[in-house]
Amino acid sequence: MAFNPINWILGFFSLDIGIDLGTANTLVNVKGKGIVINEPSWVAINKRTRKPYAVGAEAKSMVGRTPANIIAVRPLRDGVISEFEITREMLGYFIDRAHQQSIVPFPRPRVVVGIPSGVTEVEKRAVYDASMLAGARETYLIEEPTASAIAVGLPVGEIVGSMIVDIGGGTTEVTVFSMGGIVTSRSLRVAGDELDQDILNFVRNKYNLLIGERMAEEVKMKIGSAFPLPEEKTITVRGRNLISGLPETLELSSVEIREAMSGSIQTIIDTVKDTLDEVPPEIVADLMDIGICLSGGGANLLGLADRVSDEVRIHAWVAEDPMSCVARGAGMILEDFDNLKNWLIKID
């Protein structure tokens, strides 16, 4: 390829950005500065013009409160783009915000975007196109479990097996690494969103009370658990009684919420078991020494590591700041691009 002085100048002066384009949250990591943005993946748009009214935390705060001409949406579902134009606008907004916090003169960055490992070629192309149209100079993709493993410091390049379970908002991915490659990987669309839906359905079916998605998420984060707690908790929720149509207040216990989420949590654990069943016994022996790392926002669920350890008989541990693992891993690749670029997916 011929030398292009304009591209060289842009590359020297512009940003390098790692993006975790998550179903629930989008995190942006700027090379040399760390994570500068961590906001919900929500966009409020004008129904008539389809133009963004608000993005991120401000848009999420509008959910269920918008007038008729405004709608708050999540442009990603199950880890993939469901609203292309809105995703492009959201990415452009976050890239511009990252650029405003830097001193580089050119806004066209080199971007590394985390994607679920189970996505199709069409879905990969959608992420790539959205990033380029949002203002990126170059776009590379990386599978989220790989980025998380790099951030956590798992020995992915060594002659030893390691395993990570990345539980996001839309997908859960179970991946085993060894010798710089992926031994086996499984992806399922059961994750944080499904747990929220479990809680919403439980409250509606048992108490005839309709609560919103935000309330269900709050219940999960405050008292949700996967394993019995040393001291069980309670929380008060508000909603509309489906029989009387009137407002109602209800107190829920962590025991009830654990029961509500048990099916989805068991599905995740069964996927971990199935993945272990596919790997050679030598790698299983390695995992008994290293343990199973849990990353992603779902790893913060109380007692999840204990539940995994109890069921698969291998020690499970939660990564430090699990929600930021993908963004931090993307940032580490940008810091050492020449040595780690083999993990990247380039779309031509």
mmCIF file of C-alpha atoms in Angstrom:
data_model
loop_
_atom_site.group_PDB
_atom_site.id
_atom_site.type_symbol
_atom_site.label_atom_id
_atom_site.label_comp_id
_atom_site.label_asym_id
_atom_site.label_seq_id
_atom_site.Cartn_x
_atom_site.Cartn_y
_atom_site.Cartn_z
ATOM 1 C CA MET A 1 0.000 0.000 0.000
ATOM 2 C CA ALA A 2 1.399 3.419 -0.976
ATOM 3 C CA PHE A 3 2.377 5.829 1.761
ATOM 4 C CA ASN A 4 -0.356 8.390 2.397
ATOM 5 C CA PRO A 5 0.965 11.455 4.283
ATOM 6 C CA ILE A 6 -2.544 12.633 5.213
ATOM 7 C CA ASN A 7 -3.379 9.311 6.902
ATOM 8 C CA TRP A 8 0.000 9.388 8.663
ATOM 9 C CA ILE A 9 -0.679 12.863 10.065
ATOM 10 C CA LEU A 10 -4.201 11.868 11.152
ATOM 11 C CA GLY A 11 -2.838 8.732 12.827
ATOM 12 C CA PHE A 12 -0.145 10.661 14.673
ATOM 13 C CA PHE A 13 -2.406 13.367 16.070
ATOM 14 C CA SER A 14 -5.818 11.714 16.479
ATOM 15 C CA LEU A 15 -7.281 9.635 19.290
ATOM 16 C CA ASP A 16 -7.135 5.891 19.860
ATOM 17 C CA ILE A 17 -10.407 4.773 21.452
ATOM 18 C CA GLY A 18 -11.567 1.430 22.839
ATOM 19 C CA ILE A 19 -15.358 1.042 23.022
ATOM 20 C CA ASP A 20 -17.429 -1.535 24.844
ATOM 21 C CA LEU A 21 -20.645 -1.191 22.858
ATOM 22 C CA GLY A 22 -22.808 -3.001 25.373
ATOM 23 C CA THR A 23 -26.514 -3.781 25.375
ATOM 24 C CA ALA A 24 -26.924 -2.097 28.760
ATOM 25 C CA ASN A 25 -23.940 0.270 29.001
ATOM 26 C CA THR A 26 -21.398 1.831 26.659
ATOM 27 C CA LEU A 27 -17.886 2.456 27.982
ATOM 28 C CA VAL A 28 -15.217 4.472 26.173
ATOM 29 C CA ASN A 29 -11.506 4.076 26.905
ATOM 30 C CA VAL A 30 -9.156 6.723 25.504
ATOM 31 C CA LYS A 31 -5.530 5.689 25.053
ATOM 32 C CA GLY A 32 -3.420 7.311 27.750
ATOM 33 C CA LYS A 33 -6.419 8.506 29.795
ATOM 34 C CA GLY A 34 -8.368 5.352 30.684
ATOM 35 C CA ILE A 35 -12.147 5.108 30.810
ATOM 36 C CA VAL A 36 -13.663 8.542 30.239
ATOM 37 C CA ILE A 37 -17.296 7.566 29.551
ATOM 38 C CA ASN A 38 -19.518 4.972 31.213
ATOM 39 C CA GLU A 39 -23.163 5.577 30.376
ATOM 40 C CA PRO A 40 -26.313 3.540 29.685
ATOM 41 C CA SER A 41 -26.884 2.560 26.035
ATOM 42 C CA TRP A 42 -30.093 4.573 25.741
ATOM 43 C CA VAL A 43 -31.124 7.195 23.206
ATOM 44 C CA ALA A 44 -34.192 9.434 23.372
ATOM 45 C CA ILE A 45 -35.334 10.394 19.866
ATOM 46 C CA ASN A 46 -37.907 12.626 18.296
ATOM 47 C CA LYS A 47 -40.465 10.327 16.655
ATOM 48 C CA ARG A 48 -41.081 12.648 13.722
ATOM 49 C CA THR A 49 -37.515 13.641 12.815
ATOM 50 C CA ARG A 50 -35.753 10.510 14.214
ATOM 51 C CA LYS A 51 -33.101 12.854 15.598
ATOM 52 C CA PRO A 52 -31.564 12.262 19.069
ATOM 53 C CA TYR A 53 -33.054 14.296 21.884
ATOM 54 C CA ALA A 54 -30.788 12.884 24.611
ATOM 55 C CA VAL A 55 -28.156 10.118 24.911
ATOM 56 C CA GLY A 56 -26.874 7.994 27.777
ATOM 57 C CA ALA A 57 -27.863 8.565 31.402
ATOM 58 C CA GLU A 58 -30.117 11.498 30.517
ATOM 59 C CA ALA A 59 -32.027 9.364 27.997
ATOM 60 C CA LYS A 60 -32.381 6.485 30.464
ATOM 61 C CA SER A 61 -33.843 8.833 33.066
ATOM 62 C CA MET A 62 -36.599 9.631 30.551
ATOM 63 C CA VAL A 63 -37.784 6.017 30.183
ATOM 64 C CA GLY A 64 -41.514 5.856 30.914
ATOM 65 C CA ARG A 65 -41.693 9.641 31.319
ATOM 66 C CA THR A 66 -41.536 10.943 27.738
ATOM 67 C CA PRO A 67 -44.271 12.940 25.966
ATOM 68 C CA ALA A 68 -45.956 11.539 22.869
ATOM 69 C CA ASN A 69 -43.403 12.973 20.420
ATOM 70 C CA ILE A 70 -40.329 11.572 22.231
ATOM 71 C CA ILE A 71 -39.407 7.911 22.687
ATOM 72 C CA ALA A 72 -36.496 6.430 24.670
ATOM 73 C CA VAL A 73 -34.987 3.316 23.073
ATOM 74 C CA ARG A 74 -32.066 0.946 23.448
ATOM 75 C CA PRO A 75 -30.501 0.609 19.975
ATOM 76 C CA LEU A 76 -28.823 -2.690 20.874
ATOM 77 C CA ARG A 77 -30.546 -5.906 21.856
ATOM 78 C CA ASP A 78 -28.888 -9.192 22.815
ATOM 79 C CA GLY A 79 -25.476 -7.690 22.142
ATOM 80 C CA VAL A 80 -26.174 -6.690 18.518
ATOM 81 C CA ILE A 81 -27.463 -3.623 16.715
ATOM 82 C CA SER A 82 -31.236 -3.539 16.338
ATOM 83 C CA GLU A 83 -31.520 0.166 15.392
ATOM 84 C CA PHE A 84 -28.655 0.995 13.031
ATOM 85 C CA GLU A 85 -29.212 4.732 12.564
ATOM 86 C CA ILE A 86 -29.728 5.319 16.276
ATOM 87 C CA THR A 87 -26.597 3.301 17.134
ATOM 88 C CA ARG A 88 -24.598 5.415 14.691
ATOM 89 C CA GLU A 89 -25.866 8.597 16.336
ATOM 90 C CA MET A 90 -25.064 7.236 19.799
ATOM 91 C CA LEU A 91 -21.541 6.225 18.779
ATOM 92 C CA GLY A 92 -20.957 9.610 17.159
ATOM 93 C CA TYR A 93 -22.093 11.330 20.357
ATOM 94 C CA PHE A 94 -19.734 9.301 22.554
ATOM 95 C CA ILE A 95 -16.778 9.699 20.153
ATOM 96 C CA ASP A 96 -17.313 13.472 20.068
ATOM 97 C CA ARG A 97 -17.471 13.587 23.869
ATOM 98 C CA ALA A 98 -14.239 11.617 24.143
ATOM 99 C CA HIS A 99 -12.576 14.017 21.710
ATOM 100 C CA GLN A 100 -13.748 17.037 23.716
ATOM 101 C CA GLN A 101 -11.862 15.689 26.726
ATOM 102 C CA SER A 102 -8.576 15.467 24.808
ATOM 103 C CA ILE A 103 -6.174 17.983 23.285
ATOM 104 C CA VAL A 104 -5.597 16.254 19.939
ATOM 105 C CA PRO A 105 -6.547 18.431 16.946
ATOM 106 C CA PHE A 106 -8.308 15.816 14.793
ATOM 107 C CA PRO A 107 -11.538 14.090 15.815
ATOM 108 C CA ARG A 108 -11.216 10.995 13.584
ATOM 109 C CA PRO A 109 -9.930 8.246 15.912
ATOM 110 C CA ARG A 110 -8.741 4.693 15.477
ATOM 111 C CA VAL A 111 -11.383 2.621 17.237
ATOM 112 C CA VAL A 112 -11.470 -0.880 18.732
ATOM 113 C CA VAL A 113 -15.023 -2.065 19.448
ATOM 114 C CA GLY A 114 -15.939 -5.077 21.587
ATOM 115 C CA ILE A 115 -18.534 -7.451 20.116
ATOM 116 C CA PRO A 116 -20.093 -10.725 21.369
ATOM 117 C CA SER A 117 -18.319 -13.852 20.133
ATOM 118 C CA GLY A 118 -21.480 -15.421 18.712
ATOM 119 C CA VAL A 119 -22.440 -12.672 16.260
ATOM 120 C CA THR A 120 -22.821 -13.254 12.526
ATOM 121 C CA GLU A 121 -20.775 -11.648 9.749
ATOM 122 C CA VAL A 122 -23.720 -9.364 8.983
ATOM 123 C CA GLU A 123 -23.854 -8.224 12.617
ATOM 124 C CA LYS A 124 -20.088 -7.601 12.619
ATOM 125 C CA ARG A 125 -20.440 -5.509 9.482
ATOM 126 C CA ALA A 126 -23.233 -3.485 11.115
ATOM 127 C CA VAL A 127 -20.977 -2.566 14.065
ATOM 128 C CA TYR A 128 -18.088 -1.716 11.715
ATOM 129 C CA ASP A 129 -20.256 0.452 9.456
ATOM 130 C CA ALA A 130 -21.865 2.253 12.397
ATOM 131 C CA SER A 131 -18.432 3.067 13.844
ATOM 132 C CA MET A 132 -17.047 4.339 10.538
ATOM 133 C CA LEU A 133 -20.116 6.458 9.851
ATOM 134 C CA ALA A 134 -19.881 7.848 13.394
ATOM 135 C CA GLY A 135 -16.482 9.337 12.553
ATOM 136 C CA ALA A 136 -13.815 6.662 13.057
ATOM 137 C CA ARG A 137 -10.691 6.691 10.856
ATOM 138 C CA GLU A 138 -10.088 2.976 11.319
ATOM 139 C CA THR A 139 -12.262 0.401 13.066
ATOM 140 C CA TYR A 140 -11.202 -2.956 14.472
ATOM 141 C CA LEU A 141 -13.427 -5.437 16.284
ATOM 142 C CA ILE A 142 -12.519 -7.683 19.192
ATOM 143 C CA GLU A 143 -14.560 -10.422 20.823
ATOM 144 C CA GLU A 144 -15.640 -9.307 24.273
ATOM 145 C CA PRO A 145 -14.402 -12.390 26.184
ATOM 146 C CA THR A 146 -10.941 -11.905 24.638
ATOM 147 C CA ALA A 147 -10.809 -8.233 25.624
ATOM 148 C CA SER A 148 -11.937 -9.115 29.149
ATOM 149 C CA ALA A 149 -9.330 -11.881 29.478
ATOM 150 C CA ILE A 150 -6.570 -9.467 28.427
ATOM 151 C CA ALA A 151 -7.784 -6.853 30.916
ATOM 152 C CA VAL A 152 -7.962 -9.367 33.761
ATOM 153 C CA GLY A 153 -4.471 -10.672 33.001
ATOM 154 C CA LEU A 154 -5.367 -14.271 32.226
ATOM 155 C CA PRO A 155 -2.452 -16.205 30.624
ATOM 156 C CA VAL A 156 -4.179 -16.375 27.223
ATOM 157 C CA GLY A 157 -0.884 -16.586 25.340
ATOM 158 C CA GLU A 158 0.735 -19.283 27.474
ATOM 159 C CA ILE A 159 0.670 -23.084 27.307
ATOM 160 C CA VAL A 160 -1.983 -23.269 29.984
ATOM 161 C CA GLY A 161 -5.759 -23.228 29.908
ATOM 162 C CA SER A 162 -7.829 -20.335 31.253
ATOM 163 C CA MET A 163 -11.551 -19.623 31.274
ATOM 164 C CA ILE A 164 -13.682 -16.500 31.412
ATOM 165 C CA VAL A 165 -17.447 -16.143 31.770
ATOM 166 C CA ASP A 166 -18.497 -12.712 30.479
ATOM 167 C CA ILE A 167 -22.046 -11.856 31.594
ATOM 168 C CA GLY A 168 -23.289 -8.683 29.966
ATOM 169 C CA GLY A 169 -26.691 -7.128 29.529
ATOM 170 C CA GLY A 170 -27.745 -9.103 26.468
ATOM 171 C CA THR A 171 -25.358 -12.057 26.182
ATOM 172 C CA THR A 172 -23.360 -14.461 28.324
ATOM 173 C CA GLU A 173 -20.181 -15.836 26.785
ATOM 174 C CA VAL A 174 -18.108 -18.706 28.108
ATOM 175 C CA THR A 175 -14.640 -18.976 26.557
ATOM 176 C CA VAL A 176 -11.608 -21.179 27.161
ATOM 177 C CA PHE A 177 -8.174 -19.957 26.010
ATOM 178 C CA SER A 178 -4.804 -21.649 25.551
ATOM 179 C CA MET A 179 -1.607 -20.862 23.626
ATOM 180 C CA GLY A 180 -2.858 -17.612 22.152
ATOM 181 C CA GLY A 181 -6.096 -19.043 20.780
ATOM 182 C CA ILE A 182 -9.645 -19.989 21.719
ATOM 183 C CA VAL A 183 -10.071 -23.681 22.557
ATOM 184 C CA THR A 184 -13.855 -23.537 22.756
ATOM 185 C CA SER A 185 -16.489 -20.863 23.167
ATOM 186 C CA ARG A 186 -20.232 -20.719 23.809
ATOM 187 C CA SER A 187 -22.551 -17.753 23.609
ATOM 188 C CA LEU A 188 -26.143 -17.522 24.800
ATOM 189 C CA ARG A 189 -28.595 -14.670 24.876
ATOM 190 C CA VAL A 190 -29.420 -15.071 28.549
ATOM 191 C CA ALA A 191 -27.859 -12.372 30.707
ATOM 192 C CA GLY A 192 -28.708 -9.279 32.743
ATOM 193 C CA ASP A 193 -31.741 -8.278 30.680
ATOM 194 C CA GLU A 194 -33.232 -11.746 31.063
ATOM 195 C CA LEU A 195 -32.802 -11.556 34.844
ATOM 196 C CA ASP A 196 -34.637 -8.217 34.868
ATOM 197 C CA GLN A 197 -37.463 -9.764 32.866
ATOM 198 C CA ASP A 198 -37.615 -12.718 35.275
ATOM 199 C CA ILE A 199 -38.167 -10.312 38.177
ATOM 200 C CA LEU A 200 -40.773 -8.312 36.282
ATOM 201 C CA ASN A 201 -42.695 -11.488 35.363
ATOM 202 C CA PHE A 202 -42.465 -12.886 38.915
ATOM 203 C CA VAL A 203 -43.937 -9.759 40.494
ATOM 204 C CA ARG A 204 -46.698 -9.595 37.878
ATOM 205 C CA ASN A 205 -47.640 -13.280 38.127
ATOM 206 C CA LYS A 206 -47.451 -13.664 41.897
ATOM 207 C CA TYR A 207 -48.665 -10.263 43.111
ATOM 208 C CA ASN A 208 -50.577 -8.905 40.080
ATOM 209 C CA LEU A 209 -48.316 -5.870 40.244
ATOM 210 C CA LEU A 210 -46.890 -4.257 37.116
ATOM 211 C CA ILE A 211 -43.463 -2.681 37.640
ATOM 212 C CA GLY A 212 -41.156 -1.077 35.074
ATOM 213 C CA GLU A 213 -37.872 -2.358 33.663
ATOM 214 C CA ARG A 214 -35.895 0.215 35.641
ATOM 215 C CA MET A 215 -37.517 -0.917 38.900
ATOM 216 C CA ALA A 216 -36.790 -4.567 38.078
ATOM 217 C CA GLU A 217 -33.144 -3.707 37.396
ATOM 218 C CA GLU A 218 -32.917 -1.825 40.689
ATOM 219 C CA VAL A 219 -34.317 -4.832 42.564
ATOM 220 C CA LYS A 220 -31.750 -7.120 40.900
ATOM 221 C CA MET A 221 -28.838 -4.822 41.744
ATOM 222 C CA LYS A 222 -29.850 -4.217 45.368
ATOM 223 C CA ILE A 223 -31.137 -7.582 46.609
ATOM 224 C CA GLY A 224 -30.709 -10.035 43.729
ATOM 225 C CA SER A 225 -28.519 -13.054 44.465
ATOM 226 C CA ALA A 226 -27.564 -16.431 43.048
ATOM 227 C CA PHE A 227 -26.646 -18.066 46.369
ATOM 228 C CA PRO A 228 -28.139 -17.830 49.883
ATOM 229 C CA LEU A 229 -26.946 -14.650 51.593
ATOM 230 C CA PRO A 230 -25.539 -14.509 55.140
ATOM 231 C CA GLU A 231 -28.338 -12.041 55.873
ATOM 232 C CA GLU A 232 -31.308 -11.913 53.514
ATOM 233 C CA LYS A 233 -32.492 -8.485 52.324
ATOM 234 C CA THR A 234 -35.755 -6.767 51.415
ATOM 235 C CA ILE A 235 -36.728 -3.899 49.125
ATOM 236 C CA THR A 236 -39.880 -1.859 48.585
ATOM 237 C CA VAL A 237 -41.222 -1.581 45.033
ATOM 238 C CA ARG A 238 -44.006 0.546 43.570
ATOM 239 C CA GLY A 239 -46.202 -0.225 40.610
ATOM 240 C CA ARG A 240 -49.758 -0.550 39.338
ATOM 241 C CA ASN A 241 -52.107 -3.269 40.529
ATOM 242 C CA LEU A 242 -53.358 -5.102 37.449
ATOM 243 C CA ILE A 243 -56.726 -5.919 39.039
ATOM 244 C CA SER A 244 -57.693 -2.593 40.610
ATOM 245 C CA GLY A 245 -55.618 -0.399 38.292
ATOM 246 C CA LEU A 246 -54.473 1.597 41.331
ATOM 247 C CA PRO A 247 -50.944 2.319 42.604
ATOM 248 C CA GLU A 248 -49.582 -0.190 45.101
ATOM 249 C CA THR A 249 -46.481 -0.640 47.247
ATOM 250 C CA LEU A 250 -44.978 -4.064 47.879
ATOM 251 C CA GLU A 251 -42.055 -5.415 49.902
ATOM 252 C CA LEU A 252 -39.968 -8.148 48.244
ATOM 253 C CA SER A 253 -37.323 -10.367 49.826
ATOM 254 C CA SER A 254 -34.031 -11.545 48.359
ATOM 255 C CA VAL A 255 -35.267 -15.145 48.750
ATOM 256 C CA GLU A 256 -38.164 -14.444 46.378
ATOM 257 C CA ILE A 257 -35.949 -12.673 43.851
ATOM 258 C CA ARG A 258 -33.420 -15.519 43.928
ATOM 259 C CA GLU A 259 -36.264 -17.906 43.155
ATOM 260 C CA ALA A 260 -37.465 -15.664 40.320
ATOM 261 C CA MET A 261 -34.035 -15.600 38.657
ATOM 262 C CA SER A 262 -33.128 -19.226 39.332
ATOM 263 C CA GLY A 263 -34.069 -20.521 35.870
ATOM 264 C CA SER A 264 -31.885 -18.055 33.961
ATOM 265 C CA ILE A 265 -28.991 -18.433 36.382
ATOM 266 C CA GLN A 266 -29.156 -22.222 36.015
ATOM 267 C CA THR A 267 -29.072 -21.826 32.221
ATOM 268 C CA ILE A 268 -25.830 -19.846 32.522
ATOM 269 C CA ILE A 269 -24.288 -22.418 34.865
ATOM 270 C CA ASP A 270 -25.344 -25.303 32.605
ATOM 271 C CA THR A 271 -23.551 -23.547 29.725
ATOM 272 C CA VAL A 272 -20.395 -23.378 31.842
ATOM 273 C CA LYS A 273 -20.719 -27.116 32.522
ATOM 274 C CA ASP A 274 -21.269 -27.896 28.844
ATOM 275 C CA THR A 275 -18.189 -25.866 27.906
ATOM 276 C CA LEU A 276 -16.056 -27.713 30.463
ATOM 277 C CA ASP A 277 -17.313 -30.980 28.999
ATOM 278 C CA GLU A 278 -15.770 -30.021 25.631
ATOM 279 C CA VAL A 279 -12.215 -29.266 26.775
ATOM 280 C CA PRO A 280 -9.356 -31.774 27.260
ATOM 281 C CA PRO A 281 -8.682 -33.014 30.805
ATOM 282 C CA GLU A 282 -5.306 -31.234 30.846
ATOM 283 C CA ILE A 283 -7.053 -27.888 30.513
ATOM 284 C CA VAL A 284 -9.581 -28.842 33.192
ATOM 285 C CA ALA A 285 -6.616 -29.499 35.477
ATOM 286 C CA ASP A 286 -5.250 -26.028 34.654
ATOM 287 C CA LEU A 287 -8.603 -24.453 35.446
ATOM 288 C CA MET A 288 -8.657 -26.142 38.846
ATOM 289 C CA ASP A 289 -5.461 -24.193 39.608
ATOM 290 C CA ILE A 290 -6.358 -20.856 37.965
ATOM 291 C CA GLY A 291 -10.105 -20.867 38.580
ATOM 292 C CA ILE A 292 -12.922 -19.474 36.455
ATOM 293 C CA CYS A 293 -13.006 -15.704 36.031
ATOM 294 C CA LEU A 294 -16.387 -13.931 35.967
ATOM 295 C CA SER A 295 -16.552 -10.584 34.158
ATOM 296 C CA GLY A 296 -19.189 -8.206 32.805
ATOM 297 C CA GLY A 297 -21.804 -6.308 34.776
ATOM 298 C CA GLY A 298 -23.683 -9.540 35.554
ATOM 299 C CA ALA A 299 -20.690 -10.794 37.539
ATOM 300 C CA ASN A 300 -21.641 -8.284 40.251
ATOM 301 C CA LEU A 301 -24.718 -10.354 41.115
ATOM 302 C CA LEU A 302 -24.395 -11.306 44.780
ATOM 303 C CA GLY A 303 -23.277 -14.893 45.372
ATOM 304 C CA LEU A 304 -22.806 -15.760 41.697
ATOM 305 C CA ALA A 305 -19.175 -16.802 42.099
ATOM 306 C CA ASP A 306 -20.150 -18.980 45.085
ATOM 307 C CA ARG A 307 -22.948 -20.586 43.058
ATOM 308 C CA VAL A 308 -20.635 -21.367 40.128
ATOM 309 C CA SER A 309 -17.967 -22.757 42.453
ATOM 310 C CA ASP A 310 -20.517 -24.935 44.226
ATOM 311 C CA GLU A 311 -22.012 -26.367 41.013
ATOM 312 C CA VAL A 312 -18.928 -26.929 38.829
ATOM 313 C CA ARG A 313 -16.481 -27.721 41.664
ATOM 314 C CA ILE A 314 -13.892 -25.269 40.365
ATOM 315 C CA HIS A 315 -13.116 -22.048 42.206
ATOM 316 C CA ALA A 316 -14.788 -19.057 40.536
ATOM 317 C CA TRP A 317 -13.742 -15.469 41.151
ATOM 318 C CA VAL A 318 -14.991 -12.041 40.073
ATOM 319 C CA ALA A 319 -12.667 -9.774 38.100
ATOM 320 C CA GLU A 320 -11.777 -6.384 39.530
ATOM 321 C CA ASP A 321 -14.343 -3.843 38.249
ATOM 322 C CA PRO A 322 -15.958 -6.499 36.030
ATOM 323 C CA MET A 323 -18.174 -4.074 34.089
ATOM 324 C CA SER A 324 -15.177 -2.230 32.623
ATOM 325 C CA CYS A 325 -13.177 -5.313 31.546
ATOM 326 C CA VAL A 326 -13.997 -5.120 27.816
ATOM 327 C CA ALA A 327 -13.206 -1.405 27.593
ATOM 328 C CA ARG A 328 -9.993 -1.811 29.578
ATOM 329 C CA GLY A 329 -8.939 -4.752 27.392
ATOM 330 C CA ALA A 330 -9.577 -2.733 24.225
ATOM 331 C CA GLY A 331 -7.481 0.059 25.711
ATOM 332 C CA MET A 332 -4.623 -2.340 26.504
ATOM 333 C CA ILE A 333 -4.593 -3.501 22.882
ATOM 334 C CA LEU A 334 -4.301 0.102 21.719
ATOM 335 C CA GLU A 335 -1.431 0.643 24.163
ATOM 336 C CA ASP A 336 0.466 -2.373 22.762
ATOM 337 C CA PHE A 337 -1.068 -2.536 19.310
ATOM 338 C CA ASP A 338 1.788 -4.273 17.461
ATOM 339 C CA ASN A 339 1.979 -7.183 19.905
ATOM 340 C CA LEU A 340 -1.747 -7.672 20.535
ATOM 341 C CA LYS A 341 -3.291 -6.837 17.153
ATOM 342 C CA ASN A 342 -3.533 -10.548 16.264
ATOM 343 C CA TRP A 343 -6.581 -10.722 18.555
ATOM 344 C CA LEU A 344 -8.400 -8.111 16.465
ATOM 345 C CA ILE A 345 -10.951 -8.711 13.701
ATOM 346 C CA LYS A 346 -10.475 -6.435 10.682
ATOM 347 C CA ILE A 347 -13.430 -5.903 8.367
ATOM 348 C CA ASP A 348 -12.412 -5.146 4.773
#
